[in-house]
XYZ file of C-alpha atoms in Angstrom:
562
model
C -102.882 59.186 151.674
C -103.914 57.013 148.625
C -107.353 56.964 149.494
C -107.241 60.835 149.718
C -105.757 61.150 146.593
C -108.450 59.425 145.229
C -110.766 61.395 145.590
C -109.231 64.858 145.418
C -108.631 63.403 141.954
C -112.383 62.183 141.293
C -113.819 65.622 142.847
C -111.607 67.333 140.880
C -112.889 65.647 137.935
C -116.022 66.028 138.790
C -115.973 69.059 138.932
C -113.563 69.683 135.274
C -117.405 68.391 133.790
C -115.532 64.329 133.782
C -117.697 61.678 135.989
C -116.640 58.421 136.362
C -113.372 58.104 135.132
C -111.475 54.754 135.507
C -108.180 55.926 136.356
C -104.926 54.862 139.149
C -103.394 56.360 141.769
C -99.648 54.307 142.556
C -96.544 54.231 143.495
C -94.349 54.921 141.214
C -91.137 52.879 140.639
C -88.869 56.053 140.270
C -88.693 58.287 143.948
C -87.833 60.455 141.907
C -91.026 61.083 141.404
C -92.927 61.660 143.834
C -94.296 59.542 146.575
C -97.749 58.977 143.907
C -98.732 59.389 140.261
C -101.928 59.361 138.435
C -103.122 58.529 134.794
C -106.563 60.267 135.775
C -106.164 63.384 132.562
C -105.172 60.726 130.409
C -108.070 58.679 131.593
C -110.364 61.562 131.051
C -108.653 63.250 127.968
C -111.219 61.996 125.316
C -114.604 62.836 127.961
C -113.237 65.828 128.155
C -112.208 66.165 124.799
C -109.576 68.116 126.118
C -105.866 67.843 125.407
C -103.991 65.262 128.225
C -101.142 67.434 129.138
C -102.937 70.563 129.402
C -106.008 69.085 131.113
C -102.991 67.355 133.637
C -102.193 70.475 134.410
C -105.185 71.732 135.752
C -105.898 69.068 137.481
C -102.195 68.967 139.543
C -103.632 72.730 140.079
C -106.521 70.671 141.901
C -104.711 68.105 143.452
C -102.557 70.885 145.427
C -104.807 72.815 146.558
C -107.353 69.696 147.776
C -104.348 68.778 149.949
C -103.187 71.720 150.827
C -100.522 70.965 153.764
C -99.686 67.023 152.829
C -97.883 67.754 149.451
C -94.585 69.551 149.440
C -95.438 69.791 145.317
C -97.627 68.075 142.171
C -96.125 68.348 138.842
C -97.441 67.007 135.623
C -94.588 64.424 133.926
C -94.775 62.782 130.862
C -97.829 62.803 128.184
C -100.574 63.601 131.081
C -99.342 62.246 133.976
C -99.546 63.855 137.553
C -97.008 63.410 139.743
C -97.398 63.886 143.749
C -95.238 63.994 146.508
C -96.142 64.064 150.216
C -94.761 66.969 152.324
C -91.951 65.833 155.305
C -94.928 66.288 157.927
C -96.701 63.614 155.675
C -94.323 61.527 155.562
C -93.219 61.503 158.859
C -97.082 61.440 160.328
C -97.951 58.505 158.721
C -94.666 56.234 159.672
C -95.118 57.458 162.979
C -98.752 56.078 162.842
C -96.930 52.381 161.681
C -95.085 52.695 165.270
C -98.450 54.163 167.327
C -100.790 51.285 165.571
C -99.207 48.728 166.590
C -100.801 45.151 164.716
C -103.960 47.295 163.731
C -101.177 49.274 161.349
C -102.260 48.640 157.611
C -105.582 47.246 158.712
C -108.184 47.946 156.382
C -112.042 48.754 155.723
C -112.685 47.222 151.948
C -114.827 44.361 152.991
C -116.405 45.380 156.491
C -118.862 43.975 157.609
C -118.420 41.097 154.153
C -118.666 37.644 155.146
C -115.848 34.587 152.786
C -115.609 32.196 152.676
C -112.517 30.960 151.229
C -111.408 26.834 149.947
C -108.028 25.254 149.583
C -105.870 22.489 150.422
C -107.597 20.140 149.263
C -105.985 17.018 149.609
C -107.492 14.031 149.365
C -108.017 10.792 151.737
C -106.137 7.841 150.529
C -103.638 9.810 149.185
C -100.190 11.120 150.871
C -100.495 15.251 150.792
C -98.740 16.093 147.904
C -96.250 19.415 146.841
C -99.308 21.004 144.103
C -101.823 20.840 147.907
C -98.655 22.270 149.594
C -98.929 25.276 147.184
C -101.945 25.074 147.295
C -102.155 25.710 151.322
C -99.723 28.713 151.341
C -101.384 30.243 149.433
C -105.168 30.381 150.393
C -103.868 31.049 153.586
C -102.493 34.012 152.997
C -105.225 35.550 150.724
C -107.191 34.526 153.488
C -105.051 36.669 155.939
C -105.458 39.397 153.273
C -109.025 39.452 152.987
C -109.629 39.420 156.856
C -107.234 42.382 157.353
C -109.417 44.447 154.389
C -112.390 43.712 157.179
C -113.937 41.041 155.997
C -115.647 37.848 158.546
C -113.546 34.841 157.176
C -113.953 31.411 156.918
C -111.900 28.920 155.849
C -112.846 25.175 154.387
C -110.721 22.533 152.912
C -112.877 19.681 151.109
C -111.488 16.626 149.737
C -112.254 13.466 148.375
C -113.020 10.366 150.920
C -114.835 8.119 148.249
C -114.491 7.408 144.707
C -111.941 5.351 142.768
C -109.349 7.123 144.074
C -110.054 5.476 147.692
C -110.906 1.612 145.640
C -107.966 1.478 144.756
C -106.043 2.590 148.147
C -108.174 -0.135 149.939
C -107.766 -2.786 147.450
C -104.199 -2.054 148.120
C -104.197 -2.198 151.462
C -106.775 -5.481 151.205
C -104.223 -7.240 149.183
C -101.731 -6.537 152.127
C -104.150 -7.574 154.074
C -103.401 -4.398 156.595
C -106.910 -4.238 158.898
C -104.833 -1.665 160.661
C -103.515 1.138 158.182
C -100.974 3.304 160.558
C -99.143 5.787 158.583
C -100.269 8.085 155.383
C -97.319 6.656 153.883
C -98.499 3.320 154.223
C -101.537 3.946 152.686
C -99.891 5.987 149.905
C -97.898 3.214 148.752
C -101.270 1.098 149.023
C -102.967 3.778 146.561
C -100.019 4.002 144.226
C -100.241 0.220 143.487
C -104.331 -0.266 143.669
C -103.900 2.739 141.032
C -100.645 1.173 139.275
C -102.408 -2.838 138.893
C -106.111 -0.953 138.187
C -104.246 0.669 134.500
C -101.644 -1.468 133.764
C -102.991 -4.943 135.387
C -106.238 -5.425 134.401
C -106.345 -9.263 135.315
C -104.193 -9.027 138.287
C -105.733 -10.119 141.423
C -105.852 -10.022 145.080
C -105.292 -13.066 146.950
C -109.126 -12.158 148.905
C -110.575 -11.790 145.349
C -113.857 -14.003 144.329
C -113.804 -15.149 141.130
C -111.955 -14.358 137.777
C -112.417 -10.192 137.250
C -109.009 -8.699 137.578
C -107.974 -5.802 139.277
C -110.045 -3.348 137.066
C -112.828 -4.700 138.211
C -112.856 -5.871 141.305
C -111.529 -2.165 142.506
C -114.865 -1.023 140.706
C -116.761 -3.268 142.520
C -115.082 -1.556 145.992
C -116.017 1.817 144.349
C -119.929 0.535 144.644
C -119.765 -0.740 147.541
C -118.059 2.093 149.090
C -121.422 4.229 148.623
C -123.327 1.893 149.276
C -121.812 1.316 152.113
C -123.119 -1.730 153.453
C -120.128 -3.875 153.745
C -119.184 -3.435 157.510
C -115.949 -4.312 157.142
C -114.963 -2.969 154.203
C -116.648 0.198 155.883
C -114.588 0.586 158.911
C -111.265 0.068 156.990
C -112.120 2.830 155.298
C -112.752 4.811 158.607
C -109.069 3.394 159.597
C -108.093 4.995 156.895
C -109.805 8.207 156.366
C -108.723 9.071 160.253
C -105.212 8.308 159.638
C -104.602 10.843 156.353
C -106.316 13.280 157.852
C -104.028 13.172 161.236
C -101.247 13.653 158.504
C -102.888 16.523 157.438
C -104.114 18.720 160.133
C -99.916 17.941 161.428
C -99.058 19.545 158.410
C -101.605 22.178 158.456
C -99.827 22.490 162.280
C -96.793 23.204 160.652
C -97.841 25.881 157.792
C -99.360 28.065 160.420
C -103.493 26.649 158.704
C -106.007 25.722 160.257
C -110.070 25.385 158.911
C -113.080 26.280 159.794
C -114.906 23.500 158.344
C -113.190 20.049 156.750
C -115.701 19.544 154.283
C -115.593 16.171 152.487
C -116.979 13.930 149.165
C -119.212 11.686 151.042
C -120.430 15.420 152.393
C -121.613 16.196 149.028
C -122.895 13.008 147.375
C -126.027 12.650 148.352
C -127.018 16.784 147.868
C -125.435 16.626 144.741
C -126.546 13.487 143.195
C -130.361 15.313 144.039
C -129.486 18.563 142.815
C -127.613 17.499 139.434
C -131.087 14.642 138.616
C -132.880 18.223 139.737
C -131.371 20.051 136.887
C -131.549 16.661 134.465
C -135.569 17.219 135.080
C -134.862 20.789 134.363
C -133.167 20.708 131.362
C -129.847 21.478 132.127
C -128.144 18.688 132.295
C -129.122 15.750 129.863
C -128.472 11.707 129.198
C -125.723 10.274 127.832
C -125.319 6.849 127.029
C -126.719 6.125 130.886
C -124.437 8.951 132.526
C -125.642 12.529 133.263
C -123.590 15.395 131.519
C -124.013 18.786 131.145
C -123.428 19.541 127.418
C -120.583 23.095 127.188
C -120.545 22.814 123.855
C -122.110 26.533 122.603
C -121.025 27.477 125.868
C -117.149 28.143 126.098
C -116.802 25.351 128.245
C -116.191 21.540 127.966
C -118.896 18.678 128.009
C -118.723 16.710 131.385
C -120.366 14.071 133.195
C -121.421 14.566 136.132
C -123.376 10.914 137.218
C -121.949 7.869 135.848
C -123.635 5.556 133.793
C -123.621 3.271 137.369
C -125.015 5.991 138.803
C -122.028 7.538 141.206
C -121.803 10.888 141.374
C -118.337 12.577 139.924
C -116.596 14.838 141.194
C -118.189 18.196 139.144
C -120.996 16.824 141.083
C -119.746 16.781 144.702
C -118.932 20.090 143.942
C -122.157 21.321 142.797
C -123.300 19.936 146.154
C -120.331 21.645 147.982
C -121.674 25.066 146.960
C -124.779 24.435 148.534
C -123.454 22.745 151.700
C -121.273 25.904 152.082
C -123.996 28.433 151.552
C -126.714 26.214 153.909
C -123.548 25.646 156.564
C -121.978 29.474 156.599
C -123.856 31.751 154.096
C -121.353 34.097 152.484
C -120.716 36.992 150.694
C -118.125 36.152 148.715
C -116.913 32.772 148.212
C -112.757 32.265 147.578
C -111.725 28.267 145.955
C -108.257 27.856 145.179
C -106.312 25.328 143.384
C -103.788 24.489 140.958
C -104.503 25.818 137.397
C -105.257 22.489 136.282
C -108.481 22.621 137.438
C -108.970 25.359 135.584
C -111.223 24.422 132.520
C -113.169 21.795 134.746
C -113.774 25.207 136.956
C -115.600 26.672 134.521
C -117.282 24.001 133.310
C -118.785 23.951 137.586
C -119.270 27.333 137.242
C -121.135 27.537 134.152
C -123.576 24.822 135.783
C -123.806 26.144 138.563
C -124.924 29.375 136.712
C -127.939 27.501 135.544
C -128.516 25.310 138.592
C -128.131 28.654 141.266
C -127.278 32.211 139.793
C -126.811 33.515 142.847
C -124.170 31.000 144.664
C -122.530 31.060 141.200
C -122.260 34.999 140.862
C -120.281 35.386 143.996
C -118.046 32.017 143.456
C -114.397 33.106 142.401
C -111.848 30.493 141.236
C -108.116 31.618 142.003
C -105.571 29.356 140.712
C -102.281 28.508 141.236
C -99.133 27.423 139.327
C -96.610 24.150 139.628
C -94.243 23.536 142.432
C -92.111 22.351 139.905
C -88.258 20.449 141.343
C -84.602 19.288 139.255
C -87.469 16.390 137.760
C -89.969 18.351 136.999
C -93.912 17.786 138.036
C -94.675 14.573 139.631
C -97.575 11.987 139.239
C -99.238 10.389 142.337
C -100.347 7.743 139.701
C -96.628 6.532 138.798
C -95.614 6.414 142.137
C -93.008 9.060 142.476
C -95.066 11.894 143.858
C -92.875 14.512 146.101
C -95.010 14.623 149.585
C -95.741 17.856 150.852
C -94.394 15.987 154.239
C -90.711 15.017 153.190
C -90.299 18.596 150.577
C -90.657 20.176 154.219
C -89.046 17.556 156.686
C -86.007 18.468 153.408
C -85.598 22.032 153.508
C -85.742 22.015 157.972
C -82.844 19.825 157.130
C -81.528 21.868 154.892
C -81.697 25.446 157.407
C -80.926 23.265 160.221
C -77.493 22.768 158.520
C -77.201 27.052 159.090
C -79.590 27.278 162.433
C -78.860 24.568 165.159
C -81.867 25.104 167.076
C -85.009 22.854 165.792
C -87.144 25.745 166.035
C -85.234 28.452 163.925
C -84.568 25.807 161.666
C -88.308 25.092 161.282
C -89.452 28.455 160.608
C -86.551 29.688 158.316
C -87.192 26.328 156.021
C -91.054 27.490 156.228
C -90.582 31.207 155.575
C -88.053 30.606 152.217
C -91.238 27.588 151.018
C -93.825 30.237 151.754
C -91.531 33.396 149.506
C -90.992 31.317 147.168
C -94.312 30.056 146.182
C -95.882 33.726 146.965
C -93.250 36.252 145.313
C -94.719 34.645 141.893
C -98.125 35.516 140.835
C -101.024 33.911 140.879
C -101.143 31.200 138.247
C -97.052 31.405 137.451
C -95.052 28.367 137.562
C -92.703 28.546 140.531
C -89.197 26.707 141.246
C -87.587 25.906 144.331
C -84.536 26.532 144.357
C -82.847 25.270 147.413
C -79.989 27.572 148.020
C -81.213 30.718 146.670
C -84.456 30.258 148.648
C -82.403 30.069 152.064
C -79.976 32.738 151.443
C -79.425 35.647 153.069
C -78.579 38.246 150.309
C -82.278 38.758 149.165
C -85.266 37.677 147.350
C -85.792 34.709 149.867
C -88.174 34.120 152.628
C -84.993 34.748 154.946
C -83.721 37.419 153.862
C -86.651 39.578 155.126
C -86.823 37.281 158.367
C -83.302 38.493 158.958
C -84.140 42.430 158.434
C -86.364 41.885 161.137
C -83.933 40.394 163.429
C -81.840 43.047 163.061
C -84.224 45.668 163.618
C -85.823 44.127 166.820
C -82.222 43.617 168.369
C -81.651 47.125 167.121
C -84.497 48.200 169.756
C -83.943 46.130 172.368
C -80.326 47.340 172.844
C -81.834 50.915 171.641
C -84.420 50.084 175.064
C -81.291 49.284 177.443
C -79.013 51.942 176.550
C -78.910 55.773 178.233
C -80.814 58.227 177.268
C -80.579 59.258 173.792
C -79.120 62.157 172.404
C -80.555 64.976 171.480
C -83.113 65.100 168.397
C -83.798 67.326 165.468
C -85.591 65.739 162.452
C -83.084 65.695 158.929
C -83.447 67.679 156.369
C -84.332 65.202 154.447
C -86.073 62.240 154.391
C -85.118 58.663 154.183
C -86.046 55.834 151.090
C -87.184 54.155 154.091
C -89.792 55.882 155.386
C -91.187 56.574 151.573
C -91.619 53.258 151.479
C -92.999 52.443 154.768
C -95.691 54.671 153.935
C -97.218 52.592 151.256
C -97.799 49.672 153.189
C -101.562 49.785 153.851
C -102.577 50.290 150.109
C -100.446 47.780 149.494
C -102.004 45.356 151.830
C -105.253 46.329 150.314
C -104.725 45.985 146.448
C -103.372 42.452 147.377
C -106.218 41.904 149.069
C -108.092 43.298 146.407
C -106.359 41.617 143.511
C -106.097 38.055 145.476
C -102.429 38.830 145.427
C -100.093 37.553 147.708
C -97.275 38.229 145.419
C -97.609 42.093 145.509
C -97.370 42.499 149.887
C -93.982 39.793 148.879
C -92.229 42.511 146.097
C -93.426 45.038 148.730
C -91.704 43.867 151.937
C -88.635 42.600 149.940
C -88.464 46.134 149.016
C -88.288 47.658 152.412
C -86.353 45.268 153.547
C -83.532 46.230 150.848
C -84.031 49.963 152.430
C -83.608 48.769 155.391
C -80.572 47.135 155.184
C -79.176 50.458 153.341
C -80.436 52.542 155.955
C -79.038 50.347 159.137
C -75.710 50.867 156.781
C -75.358 54.330 156.012
C -77.023 55.786 159.036
C -75.705 54.867 163.647
C -78.952 55.460 164.537
C -77.793 54.636 168.182
C -75.364 57.505 169.884
C -76.173 59.377 166.389
C -77.752 62.300 164.558
C -81.459 62.834 164.743
C -81.739 59.134 167.133
C -85.188 59.463 168.372
C -86.380 59.965 164.957
C -84.429 57.045 163.781
C -85.612 54.926 166.383
C -89.352 55.789 165.756
C -88.425 54.890 162.066
C -86.853 51.122 163.322
C -89.725 50.934 165.085
C -91.679 51.631 162.192
C -90.047 49.049 159.837
C -90.280 46.242 162.321
C -94.274 46.795 162.785
C -94.422 46.834 159.358
C -91.976 44.153 158.353
C -94.425 41.635 161.227
C -97.697 43.019 159.653
C -96.330 41.688 156.404
C -95.199 39.138 157.598
C -97.973 37.996 159.275
C -100.129 38.333 156.448
C -98.017 36.159 154.491
C -98.062 33.579 156.897
C -94.116 33.156 157.456
C -92.840 33.296 160.818
C -91.202 35.570 162.576
C -87.361 33.522 164.073
C -87.049 35.478 167.402
C -83.010 35.741 166.563
C -80.779 33.808 163.238
């Protein structure tokens, strides 16, 4: 319906002499203002040289004529807004459509035929996945589903470090403990912490295997060089085993969160191509030498100056990101590339994007960086270098244990916990920090994942009872629309907007409102055996389908009971 209104407004403006007007059609926050509102008259007034409210009056008439029986009334409000209230038949038709279309309800075509690759999660091997990666995983999966719902063909990829200083620190720690067969991600994480601590604070530390008089810093730097060289068979065997253990744990967590990846890229996949591209850019004057290193000079370009190849001729993360852009295009050519990372990466991504624009303008033009905020707990942001990182696995386990106190069924407890975590992450606008409140996150009273899950479970229970019930009572449509119906009809446009703006929080806000209206409807109306039973059951089915589809787009599990 929003698209029909937009077309009617656009055509009316052209007929009135206004072309290419940027206007919005949106849902008013107050039902008394109608089902839709537009600022088109305000936006076109200057171009037409007319007073906004007088222009809005003419526009309202044209819109009402164009939409015909679909609208009950179109009125002017405020300084020149046009409010549109749909006819009961149009709302009823939309609700029936939700019931009939099932899982296809809410699907759009805005990205039809486009190929989009989304990069997210990005945990580094030899380190445990932490809550920052958890945020990126949850947001990235929701964005992938939303864009896919708009008709795009989606590929998911993740990019993790498996070579570089952090890996050398972990291997140093493992060898210090004489570990040749690492078995858990936790064991490797501890080794990384010890190696990092030794590198930063005790440069003279010397492990039992060390030769010569060098300290930990020198030894770890040497290990880093040896990993890039790949000629030390014993070292590379330990590297392979450690990476396998790390990745297996990542995959376990991804499965728990309901995500999967079509491509798992690693630093080692992009090292050679990154070096080649940057060196080629050096020859073209895009990069330059500085103290033996290759840098991108961001001065005067509004970005940071950063090292892409060190003086030891090893690529930095920035060079690997350049290599990754080319590798993605080779493996899965796309129309758009979305990269989801923490907002602390925003500055470096601006530099990488600027460098990529100089090296490969077409690749840069289709690349978008979506920043996520920090997940804050009572202890604040954690640092893995300091050894007090909050791991994703540990955090999820703790929330599941809390949920289990109210839901003894382990599967339901897991689904409720995952729903609670995802809701708290996704209800914030992209880039905003998230404060996780355990009590609030698991509450059934509102503004939580379990609140949405429980509303759906309750609706399904009613529908199941209705299926087993006798024939419904005689039906006649009520004179007034239920507010719930007027909320349901907006689902497709909310899903489309959330995909367009890469903002899952828009859908979270809508579903929370939808659940609230359902609960009011449920409390005030006798659905089975009451007046207008058939109509109310259609509404209940439409609500259940809308909530199911919405939660699915967010990646929030749907328990069968709670």
